[in-house]
mmCIF file with all atom_site columns, C-alpha atoms in Angstrom:
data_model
loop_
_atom_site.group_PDB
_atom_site.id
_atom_site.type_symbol
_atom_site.label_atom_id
_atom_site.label_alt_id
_atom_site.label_comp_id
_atom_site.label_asym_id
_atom_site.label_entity_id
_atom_site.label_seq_id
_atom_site.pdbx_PDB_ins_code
_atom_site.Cartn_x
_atom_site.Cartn_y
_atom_site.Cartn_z
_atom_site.occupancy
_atom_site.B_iso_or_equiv
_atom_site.pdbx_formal_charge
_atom_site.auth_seq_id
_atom_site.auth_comp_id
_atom_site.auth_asym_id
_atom_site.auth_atom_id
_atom_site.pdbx_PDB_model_num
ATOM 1  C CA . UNK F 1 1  ? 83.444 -40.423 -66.541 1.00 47.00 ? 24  UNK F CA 1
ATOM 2  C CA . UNK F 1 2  ? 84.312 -41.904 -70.153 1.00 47.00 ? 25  UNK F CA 1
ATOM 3  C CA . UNK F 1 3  ? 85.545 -39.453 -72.970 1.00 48.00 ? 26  UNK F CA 1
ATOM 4  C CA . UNK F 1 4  ? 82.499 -41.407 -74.619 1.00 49.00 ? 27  UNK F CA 1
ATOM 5  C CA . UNK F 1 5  ? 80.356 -39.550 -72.433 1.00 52.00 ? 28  UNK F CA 1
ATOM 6  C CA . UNK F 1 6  ? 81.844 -36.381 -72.514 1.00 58.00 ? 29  UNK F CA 1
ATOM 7  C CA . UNK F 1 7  ? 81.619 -36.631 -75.699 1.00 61.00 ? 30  UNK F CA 1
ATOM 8  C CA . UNK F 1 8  ? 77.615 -37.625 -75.585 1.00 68.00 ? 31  UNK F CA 1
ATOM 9  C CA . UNK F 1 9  ? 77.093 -34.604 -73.280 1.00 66.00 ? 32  UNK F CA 1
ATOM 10 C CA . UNK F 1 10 ? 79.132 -32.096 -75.690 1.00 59.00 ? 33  UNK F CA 1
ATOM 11 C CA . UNK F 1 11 ? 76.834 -33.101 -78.309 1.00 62.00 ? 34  UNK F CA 1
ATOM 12 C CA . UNK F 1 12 ? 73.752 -33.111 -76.668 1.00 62.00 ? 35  UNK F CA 1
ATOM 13 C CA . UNK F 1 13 ? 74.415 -29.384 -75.562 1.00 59.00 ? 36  UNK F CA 1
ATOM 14 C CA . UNK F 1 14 ? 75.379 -29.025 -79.281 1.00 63.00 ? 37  UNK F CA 1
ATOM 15 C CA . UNK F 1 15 ? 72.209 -30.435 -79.628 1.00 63.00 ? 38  UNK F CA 1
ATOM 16 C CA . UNK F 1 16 ? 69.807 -28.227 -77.410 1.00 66.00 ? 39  UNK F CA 1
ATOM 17 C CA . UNK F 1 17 ? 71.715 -24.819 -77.898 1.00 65.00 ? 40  UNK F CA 1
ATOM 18 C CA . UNK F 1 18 ? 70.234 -25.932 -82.120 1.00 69.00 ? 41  UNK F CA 1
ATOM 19 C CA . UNK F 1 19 ? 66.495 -26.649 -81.016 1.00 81.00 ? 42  UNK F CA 1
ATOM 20 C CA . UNK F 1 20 ? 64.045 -24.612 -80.949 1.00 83.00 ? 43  UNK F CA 1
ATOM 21 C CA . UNK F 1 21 ? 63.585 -24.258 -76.983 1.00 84.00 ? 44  UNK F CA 1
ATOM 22 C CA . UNK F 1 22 ? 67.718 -24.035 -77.273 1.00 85.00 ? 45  UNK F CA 1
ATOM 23 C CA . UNK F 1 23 ? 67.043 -20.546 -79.708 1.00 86.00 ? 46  UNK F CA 1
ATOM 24 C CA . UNK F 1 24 ? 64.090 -19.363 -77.489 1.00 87.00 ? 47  UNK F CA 1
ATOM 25 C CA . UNK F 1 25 ? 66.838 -19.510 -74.443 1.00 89.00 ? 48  UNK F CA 1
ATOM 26 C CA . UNK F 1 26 ? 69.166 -18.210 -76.340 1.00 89.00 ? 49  UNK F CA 1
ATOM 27 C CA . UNK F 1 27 ? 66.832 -14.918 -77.299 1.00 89.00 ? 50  UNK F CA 1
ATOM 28 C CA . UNK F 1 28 ? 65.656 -14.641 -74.051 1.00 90.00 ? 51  UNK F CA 1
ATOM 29 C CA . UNK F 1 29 ? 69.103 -14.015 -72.715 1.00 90.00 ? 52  UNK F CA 1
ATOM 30 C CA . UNK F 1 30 ? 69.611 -11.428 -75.249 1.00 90.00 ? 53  UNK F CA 1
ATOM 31 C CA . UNK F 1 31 ? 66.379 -9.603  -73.599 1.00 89.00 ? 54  UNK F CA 1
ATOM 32 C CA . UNK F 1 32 ? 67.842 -9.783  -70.324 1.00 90.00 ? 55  UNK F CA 1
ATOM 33 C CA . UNK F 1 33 ? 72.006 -8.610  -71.296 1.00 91.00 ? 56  UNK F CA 1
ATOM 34 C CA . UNK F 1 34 ? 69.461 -5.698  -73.632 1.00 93.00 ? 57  UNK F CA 1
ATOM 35 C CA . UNK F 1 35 ? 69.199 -4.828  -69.588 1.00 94.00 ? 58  UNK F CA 1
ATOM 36 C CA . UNK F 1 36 ? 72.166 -4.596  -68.673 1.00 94.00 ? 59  UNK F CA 1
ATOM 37 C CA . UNK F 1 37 ? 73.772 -2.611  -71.950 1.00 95.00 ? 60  UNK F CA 1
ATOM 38 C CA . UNK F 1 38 ? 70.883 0.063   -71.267 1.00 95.00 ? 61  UNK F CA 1
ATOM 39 C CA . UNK F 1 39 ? 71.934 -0.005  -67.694 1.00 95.00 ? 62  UNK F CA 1
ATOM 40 C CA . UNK F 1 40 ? 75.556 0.714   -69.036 1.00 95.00 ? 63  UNK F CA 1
ATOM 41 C CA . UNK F 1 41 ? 74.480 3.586   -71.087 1.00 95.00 ? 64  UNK F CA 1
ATOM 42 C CA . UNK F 1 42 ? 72.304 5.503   -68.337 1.00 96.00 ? 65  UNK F CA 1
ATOM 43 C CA . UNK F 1 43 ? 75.690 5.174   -66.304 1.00 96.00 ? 66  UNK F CA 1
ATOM 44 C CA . UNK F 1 44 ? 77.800 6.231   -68.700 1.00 96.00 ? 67  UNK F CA 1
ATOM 45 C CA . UNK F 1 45 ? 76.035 9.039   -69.835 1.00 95.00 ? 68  UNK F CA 1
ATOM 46 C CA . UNK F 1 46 ? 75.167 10.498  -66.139 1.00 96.00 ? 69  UNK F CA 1
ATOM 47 C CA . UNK F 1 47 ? 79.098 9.737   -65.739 1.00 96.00 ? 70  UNK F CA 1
ATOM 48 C CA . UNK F 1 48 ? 79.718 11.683  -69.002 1.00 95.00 ? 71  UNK F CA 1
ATOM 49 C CA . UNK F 1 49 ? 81.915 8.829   -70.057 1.00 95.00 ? 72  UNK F CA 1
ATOM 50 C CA . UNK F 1 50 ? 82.550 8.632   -73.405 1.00 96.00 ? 73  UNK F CA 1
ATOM 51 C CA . UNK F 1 51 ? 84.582 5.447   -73.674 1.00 97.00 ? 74  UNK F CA 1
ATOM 52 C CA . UNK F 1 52 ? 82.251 3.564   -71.923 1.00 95.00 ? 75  UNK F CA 1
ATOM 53 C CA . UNK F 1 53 ? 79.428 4.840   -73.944 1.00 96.00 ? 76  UNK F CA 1
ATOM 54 C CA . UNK F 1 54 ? 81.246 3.790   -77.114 1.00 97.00 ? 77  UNK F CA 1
ATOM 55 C CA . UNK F 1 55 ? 81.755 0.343   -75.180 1.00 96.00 ? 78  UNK F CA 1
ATOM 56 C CA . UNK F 1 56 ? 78.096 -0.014  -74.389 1.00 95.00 ? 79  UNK F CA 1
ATOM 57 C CA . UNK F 1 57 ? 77.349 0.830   -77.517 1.00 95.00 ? 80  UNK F CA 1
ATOM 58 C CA . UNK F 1 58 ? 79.295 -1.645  -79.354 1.00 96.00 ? 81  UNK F CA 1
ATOM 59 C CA . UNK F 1 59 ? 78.042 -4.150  -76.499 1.00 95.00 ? 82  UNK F CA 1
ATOM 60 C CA . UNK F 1 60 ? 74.863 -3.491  -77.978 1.00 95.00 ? 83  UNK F CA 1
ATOM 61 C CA . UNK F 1 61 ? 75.441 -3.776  -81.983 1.00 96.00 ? 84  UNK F CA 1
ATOM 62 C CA . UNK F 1 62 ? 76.812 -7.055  -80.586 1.00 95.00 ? 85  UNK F CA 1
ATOM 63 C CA . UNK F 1 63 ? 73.551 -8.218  -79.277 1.00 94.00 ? 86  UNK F CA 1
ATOM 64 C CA . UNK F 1 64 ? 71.254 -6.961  -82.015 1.00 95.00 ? 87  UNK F CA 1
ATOM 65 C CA . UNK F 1 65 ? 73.600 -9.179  -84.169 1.00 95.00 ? 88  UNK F CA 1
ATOM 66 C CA . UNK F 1 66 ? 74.018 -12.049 -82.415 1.00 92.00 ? 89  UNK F CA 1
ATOM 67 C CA . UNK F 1 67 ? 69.810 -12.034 -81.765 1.00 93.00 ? 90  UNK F CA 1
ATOM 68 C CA . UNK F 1 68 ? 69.325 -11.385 -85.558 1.00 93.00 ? 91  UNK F CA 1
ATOM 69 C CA . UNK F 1 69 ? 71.246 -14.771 -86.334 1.00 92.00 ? 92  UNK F CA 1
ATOM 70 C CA . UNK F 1 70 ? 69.229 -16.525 -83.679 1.00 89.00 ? 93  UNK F CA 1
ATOM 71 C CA . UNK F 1 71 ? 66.171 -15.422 -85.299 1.00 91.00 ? 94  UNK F CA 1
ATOM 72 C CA . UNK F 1 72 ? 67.427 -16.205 -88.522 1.00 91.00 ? 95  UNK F CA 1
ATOM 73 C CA . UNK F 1 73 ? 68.326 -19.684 -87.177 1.00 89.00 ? 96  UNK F CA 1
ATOM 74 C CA . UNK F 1 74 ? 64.805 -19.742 -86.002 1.00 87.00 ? 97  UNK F CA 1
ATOM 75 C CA . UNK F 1 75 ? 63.074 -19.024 -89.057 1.00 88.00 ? 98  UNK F CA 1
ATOM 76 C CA . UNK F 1 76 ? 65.260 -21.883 -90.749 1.00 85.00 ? 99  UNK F CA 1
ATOM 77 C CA . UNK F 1 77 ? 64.586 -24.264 -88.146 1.00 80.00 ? 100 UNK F CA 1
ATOM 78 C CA . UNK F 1 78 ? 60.826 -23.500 -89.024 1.00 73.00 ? 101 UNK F CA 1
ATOM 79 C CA . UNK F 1 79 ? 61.118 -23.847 -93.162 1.00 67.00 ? 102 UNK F CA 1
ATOM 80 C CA . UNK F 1 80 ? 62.439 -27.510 -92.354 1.00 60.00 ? 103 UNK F CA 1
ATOM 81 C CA . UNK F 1 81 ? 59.631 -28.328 -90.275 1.00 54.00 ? 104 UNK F CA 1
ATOM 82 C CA . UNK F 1 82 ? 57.172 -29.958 -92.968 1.00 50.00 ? 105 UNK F CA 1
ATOM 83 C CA . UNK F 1 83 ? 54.528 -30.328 -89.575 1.00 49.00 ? 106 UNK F CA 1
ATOM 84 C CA . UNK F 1 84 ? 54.231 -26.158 -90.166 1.00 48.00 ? 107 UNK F CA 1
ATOM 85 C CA . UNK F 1 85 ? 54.156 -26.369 -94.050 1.00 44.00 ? 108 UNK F CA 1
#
């Protein structure tokens, strides 16, 4: 394999993760790791863990964030479409 196609590959990943089925992907994963932090919590709290709360916690600022750019992203992706007006 070419650097050329690494290269190609690299930016056609760029590509996707930018698209709209890329951002759909990209929120749905944040549904299912919104799973796992809750998971965290329950644990934490039956194990009266307070460091680990604080890290799920955190964990889960983290995702609110990172899903609140994708849907910002999203909503940009949308105002460029001239197709949706």
């Amino acid at each position: 394999m070419s650097s050329s196609s690494k290269g190609g590959k690299a930016a056609q990943l760029k590509g996707f993760k930018h698209s709209r089925p890329g951002l759909y992907l990209g929120i749905g994963s944040s549904a299912f790791g919104a799973l796992g932090i809750l998971r965290d919590v329950k644990k934490a709290r039956g194990d009266s863990d307070t460091l680990k709360l604080v890290n799920a916690v955190i964990a889960a600022v983290a995702l609110v964030t990172s899903t609140a750019l994708l849907i910002r992203e999203l909503k940009q992706l949308g105002d460029d479409d001239v197709l949706l007006g």
